[in-house]
Amino acid sequence: MEEECPAQPCVLAVIERAELRAAIVECLSAYGSVQFAGSLDEALQSLAHLPVSVVLCDRETPGLDWRHALSRLAAAPYRACVILLAPVVGQQLWEEATACGGYDVLPSSASDALLRTVQAAYSHWRCQRALDAEQRPNKDAEQRPNKPATK
């Protein structure tokens, strides 16, 4: 049985800073659910069992190598769109982040841009899931033995 995409995004935010967590809740609470993780390990544990469509990753999280984190988060089950949040954003950072599997890079303080980007990432994620489902062979048909018709 194919798993349905949730009607609203499930966002996982790898963020330790309380003020940024509060800003994200304020920005996204009406749009979808937001879960928080304080470390990469905690985020990967959540990604193993939650149908997360978008991951927000704060570049300023202590002890976090953001390049490694983006690669691991983007490769996790459900293949969430990973958005890096950084105090200063430029073309070079965007190129590095997308090369590591990131979906986009945003300033940590841009709430309007954050909502628009999460909406776009969620739409992209839903389309990708639908394409993946179309390309997957029908497992039920493979598992059913061929039986001759009986009268």
PDB file of C-alpha atoms in Angstrom:
ATOM      1  CA  MET A   1       0.000   0.000   0.000  1.00  0.00           C
ATOM      2  CA  GLU A   2       1.452   3.339  -1.043  1.00  0.00           C
ATOM      3  CA  GLU A   3       1.906   5.876   1.737  1.00  0.00           C
ATOM      4  CA  GLU A   4      -0.045   9.079   1.186  1.00  0.00           C
ATOM      5  CA  CYS A   5       1.709  12.451   1.289  1.00  0.00           C
ATOM      6  CA  PRO A   6       0.532  14.543   4.209  1.00  0.00           C
ATOM      7  CA  ALA A   7      -1.781  17.444   3.316  1.00  0.00           C
ATOM      8  CA  GLN A   8       0.504  19.872   5.158  1.00  0.00           C
ATOM      9  CA  PRO A   9       4.278  19.826   5.483  1.00  0.00           C
ATOM     10  CA  CYS A  10       6.030  18.306   8.455  1.00  0.00           C
ATOM     11  CA  VAL A  11       9.016  20.551   9.095  1.00  0.00           C
ATOM     12  CA  LEU A  12      11.991  19.439  11.170  1.00  0.00           C
ATOM     13  CA  ALA A  13      14.226  22.276  12.368  1.00  0.00           C
ATOM     14  CA  VAL A  14      17.790  21.510  13.486  1.00  0.00           C
ATOM     15  CA  ILE A  15      18.086  24.613  15.613  1.00  0.00           C
ATOM     16  CA  GLU A  16      19.322  25.205  19.116  1.00  0.00           C
ATOM     17  CA  ARG A  17      18.821  28.988  19.440  1.00  0.00           C
ATOM     18  CA  ALA A  18      15.601  29.753  21.321  1.00  0.00           C
ATOM     19  CA  GLU A  19      14.940  33.054  19.513  1.00  0.00           C
ATOM     20  CA  LEU A  20      15.196  31.397  16.093  1.00  0.00           C
ATOM     21  CA  ARG A  21      12.942  28.531  17.212  1.00  0.00           C
ATOM     22  CA  ALA A  22      10.328  31.054  18.348  1.00  0.00           C
ATOM     23  CA  ALA A  23      10.526  32.940  15.034  1.00  0.00           C
ATOM     24  CA  ILE A  24      10.075  29.711  13.070  1.00  0.00           C
ATOM     25  CA  VAL A  25       7.060  28.648  15.120  1.00  0.00           C
ATOM     26  CA  GLU A  26       5.492  32.079  14.600  1.00  0.00           C
ATOM     27  CA  CYS A  27       6.164  31.968  10.864  1.00  0.00           C
ATOM     28  CA  LEU A  28       5.142  28.371  10.123  1.00  0.00           C
ATOM     29  CA  SER A  29       2.658  27.267  12.790  1.00  0.00           C
ATOM     30  CA  ALA A  30      -0.421  28.004  10.659  1.00  0.00           C
ATOM     31  CA  TYR A  31       1.064  26.251   7.637  1.00  0.00           C
ATOM     32  CA  GLY A  32       2.199  22.881   9.025  1.00  0.00           C
ATOM     33  CA  SER A  33       3.706  21.071  11.970  1.00  0.00           C
ATOM     34  CA  VAL A  34       7.186  21.981  13.218  1.00  0.00           C
ATOM     35  CA  GLN A  35       9.399  19.609  15.208  1.00  0.00           C
ATOM     36  CA  PHE A  36      12.764  20.628  16.648  1.00  0.00           C
ATOM     37  CA  ALA A  37      16.081  18.850  17.054  1.00  0.00           C
ATOM     38  CA  GLY A  38      19.101  20.293  18.823  1.00  0.00           C
ATOM     39  CA  SER A  39      21.698  18.170  17.013  1.00  0.00           C
ATOM     40  CA  LEU A  40      22.298  16.222  13.820  1.00  0.00           C
ATOM     41  CA  ASP A  41      21.959  12.880  15.638  1.00  0.00           C
ATOM     42  CA  GLU A  42      18.617  13.905  17.124  1.00  0.00           C
ATOM     43  CA  ALA A  43      17.430  15.071  13.686  1.00  0.00           C
ATOM     44  CA  LEU A  44      18.472  11.805  12.011  1.00  0.00           C
ATOM     45  CA  GLN A  45      16.591   9.834  14.675  1.00  0.00           C
ATOM     46  CA  SER A  46      13.458  11.900  13.965  1.00  0.00           C
ATOM     47  CA  LEU A  47      13.889  11.509  10.210  1.00  0.00           C
ATOM     48  CA  ALA A  48      13.957   7.729  10.588  1.00  0.00           C
ATOM     49  CA  HIS A  49      10.285   7.630  11.619  1.00  0.00           C
ATOM     50  CA  LEU A  50       8.624  10.962  10.717  1.00  0.00           C
ATOM     51  CA  PRO A  51       7.404  11.774   7.183  1.00  0.00           C
ATOM     52  CA  VAL A  52       9.386  15.018   7.163  1.00  0.00           C
ATOM     53  CA  SER A  53       9.089  17.009   3.939  1.00  0.00           C
ATOM     54  CA  VAL A  54      11.260  20.024   4.826  1.00  0.00           C
ATOM     55  CA  VAL A  55      14.289  20.303   7.119  1.00  0.00           C
ATOM     56  CA  LEU A  56      15.571  23.658   8.317  1.00  0.00           C
ATOM     57  CA  CYS A  57      19.200  23.544   9.409  1.00  0.00           C
ATOM     58  CA  ASP A  58      20.766  26.454  11.296  1.00  0.00           C
ATOM     59  CA  ARG A  59      24.373  26.936  10.202  1.00  0.00           C
ATOM     60  CA  GLU A  60      25.096  28.410  13.651  1.00  0.00           C
ATOM     61  CA  THR A  61      24.107  25.279  15.632  1.00  0.00           C
ATOM     62  CA  PRO A  62      27.065  24.579  17.974  1.00  0.00           C
ATOM     63  CA  GLY A  63      29.153  21.535  17.047  1.00  0.00           C
ATOM     64  CA  LEU A  64      27.441  21.177  13.656  1.00  0.00           C
ATOM     65  CA  ASP A  65      29.474  20.770  10.468  1.00  0.00           C
ATOM     66  CA  TRP A  66      26.795  22.131   8.150  1.00  0.00           C
ATOM     67  CA  ARG A  67      28.198  20.515   4.985  1.00  0.00           C
ATOM     68  CA  HIS A  68      28.162  17.063   6.577  1.00  0.00           C
ATOM     69  CA  ALA A  69      24.753  17.772   8.116  1.00  0.00           C
ATOM     70  CA  LEU A  70      23.185  18.786   4.779  1.00  0.00           C
ATOM     71  CA  SER A  71      24.517  15.655   3.085  1.00  0.00           C
ATOM     72  CA  ARG A  72      23.198  13.354   5.817  1.00  0.00           C
ATOM     73  CA  LEU A  73      19.832  15.107   6.160  1.00  0.00           C
ATOM     74  CA  ALA A  74      19.184  15.149   2.397  1.00  0.00           C
ATOM     75  CA  ALA A  75      19.958  11.409   2.139  1.00  0.00           C
ATOM     76  CA  ALA A  76      17.672  10.389   5.027  1.00  0.00           C
ATOM     77  CA  PRO A  77      14.384   8.513   4.492  1.00  0.00           C
ATOM     78  CA  TYR A  78      11.587  10.561   2.864  1.00  0.00           C
ATOM     79  CA  ARG A  79      14.286  12.635   1.105  1.00  0.00           C
ATOM     80  CA  ALA A  80      13.244  15.923   2.674  1.00  0.00           C
ATOM     81  CA  CYS A  81      14.155  19.263   1.100  1.00  0.00           C
ATOM     82  CA  VAL A  82      16.883  20.728   3.328  1.00  0.00           C
ATOM     83  CA  ILE A  83      17.082  24.505   3.740  1.00  0.00           C
ATOM     84  CA  LEU A  84      20.183  26.004   5.335  1.00  0.00           C
ATOM     85  CA  LEU A  85      19.622  29.076   7.515  1.00  0.00           C
ATOM     86  CA  ALA A  86      22.634  31.386   7.834  1.00  0.00           C
ATOM     87  CA  PRO A  87      23.273  34.902   9.145  1.00  0.00           C
ATOM     88  CA  VAL A  88      24.837  35.947   5.813  1.00  0.00           C
ATOM     89  CA  VAL A  89      23.789  34.437   2.490  1.00  0.00           C
ATOM     90  CA  GLY A  90      25.612  34.706  -0.815  1.00  0.00           C
ATOM     91  CA  GLN A  91      26.065  32.891  -4.113  1.00  0.00           C
ATOM     92  CA  GLN A  92      29.087  30.902  -2.905  1.00  0.00           C
ATOM     93  CA  LEU A  93      27.247  29.598   0.169  1.00  0.00           C
ATOM     94  CA  TRP A  94      24.226  28.686  -1.975  1.00  0.00           C
ATOM     95  CA  GLU A  95      26.460  26.784  -4.423  1.00  0.00           C
ATOM     96  CA  GLU A  96      28.178  24.908  -1.582  1.00  0.00           C
ATOM     97  CA  ALA A  97      24.893  24.085   0.136  1.00  0.00           C
ATOM     98  CA  THR A  98      23.179  22.804  -3.006  1.00  0.00           C
ATOM     99  CA  ALA A  99      26.276  20.757  -3.886  1.00  0.00           C
ATOM    100  CA  CYS A 100      25.883  19.069  -0.475  1.00  0.00           C
ATOM    101  CA  GLY A 101      22.258  18.179  -1.203  1.00  0.00           C
ATOM    102  CA  GLY A 102      20.582  21.300   0.139  1.00  0.00           C
ATOM    103  CA  TYR A 103      17.435  22.701  -1.446  1.00  0.00           C
ATOM    104  CA  ASP A 104      18.089  26.385  -0.681  1.00  0.00           C
ATOM    105  CA  VAL A 105      19.836  28.847   1.647  1.00  0.00           C
ATOM    106  CA  LEU A 106      18.024  31.629   3.493  1.00  0.00           C
ATOM    107  CA  PRO A 107      18.949  34.347   5.954  1.00  0.00           C
ATOM    108  CA  SER A 108      18.107  33.267   9.512  1.00  0.00           C
ATOM    109  CA  SER A 109      15.899  36.333   9.932  1.00  0.00           C
ATOM    110  CA  ALA A 110      13.775  36.239   6.745  1.00  0.00           C
ATOM    111  CA  SER A 111      10.320  35.093   7.868  1.00  0.00           C
ATOM    112  CA  ASP A 112       8.408  35.986   4.663  1.00  0.00           C
ATOM    113  CA  ALA A 113      11.048  34.330   2.493  1.00  0.00           C
ATOM    114  CA  LEU A 114      11.071  31.343   4.851  1.00  0.00           C
ATOM    115  CA  LEU A 115       7.350  30.718   4.466  1.00  0.00           C
ATOM    116  CA  ARG A 116       7.495  31.042   0.661  1.00  0.00           C
ATOM    117  CA  THR A 117      10.521  28.759   0.437  1.00  0.00           C
ATOM    118  CA  VAL A 118       9.007  26.132   2.741  1.00  0.00           C
ATOM    119  CA  GLN A 119       5.847  26.183   0.597  1.00  0.00           C
ATOM    120  CA  ALA A 120       7.910  25.758  -2.584  1.00  0.00           C
ATOM    121  CA  ALA A 121      10.045  23.013  -1.017  1.00  0.00           C
ATOM    122  CA  TYR A 122       6.943  21.155   0.135  1.00  0.00           C
ATOM    123  CA  SER A 123       5.427  21.317  -3.377  1.00  0.00           C
ATOM    124  CA  HIS A 124       8.709  20.043  -4.817  1.00  0.00           C
ATOM    125  CA  TRP A 125       8.823  17.228  -2.236  1.00  0.00           C
ATOM    126  CA  ARG A 126       5.246  16.134  -3.039  1.00  0.00           C
ATOM    127  CA  CYS A 127       5.978  16.074  -6.783  1.00  0.00           C
ATOM    128  CA  GLN A 128       9.180  14.096  -6.214  1.00  0.00           C
ATOM    129  CA  ARG A 129       7.321  11.550  -4.045  1.00  0.00           C
ATOM    130  CA  ALA A 130       4.669  11.137  -6.759  1.00  0.00           C
ATOM    131  CA  LEU A 131       7.343  10.580  -9.429  1.00  0.00           C
ATOM    132  CA  ASP A 132       9.143   8.076  -7.199  1.00  0.00           C
ATOM    133  CA  ALA A 133       5.879   6.178  -6.656  1.00  0.00           C
ATOM    134  CA  GLU A 134       5.233   6.013 -10.429  1.00  0.00           C
ATOM    135  CA  GLN A 135       8.717   4.662 -11.096  1.00  0.00           C
ATOM    136  CA  ARG A 136       8.546   1.989  -8.394  1.00  0.00           C
ATOM    137  CA  PRO A 137       7.331  -1.400  -9.661  1.00  0.00           C
ATOM    138  CA  ASN A 138       4.072  -2.685  -8.233  1.00  0.00           C
ATOM    139  CA  LYS A 139       5.232  -4.933  -5.394  1.00  0.00           C
ATOM    140  CA  ASP A 140       1.800  -6.569  -4.978  1.00  0.00           C
ATOM    141  CA  ALA A 141       1.902  -7.821  -8.551  1.00  0.00           C
ATOM    142  CA  GLU A 142       5.434  -9.188  -8.069  1.00  0.00           C
ATOM    143  CA  GLN A 143       4.477 -11.086  -4.929  1.00  0.00           C
ATOM    144  CA  ARG A 144       1.308 -12.718  -6.303  1.00  0.00           C
ATOM    145  CA  PRO A 145       1.970 -16.100  -7.885  1.00  0.00           C
ATOM    146  CA  ASN A 146       0.528 -16.689 -11.315  1.00  0.00           C
ATOM    147  CA  LYS A 147      -2.355 -19.117 -10.944  1.00  0.00           C
ATOM    148  CA  PRO A 148      -4.083 -20.682 -13.887  1.00  0.00           C
ATOM    149  CA  ALA A 149      -7.713 -19.743 -14.305  1.00  0.00           C
ATOM    150  CA  THR A 150     -10.146 -22.365 -13.020  1.00  0.00           C
ATOM    151  CA  LYS A 151     -13.659 -23.060 -14.216  1.00  0.00           C
TER     152      LYS A 151
END
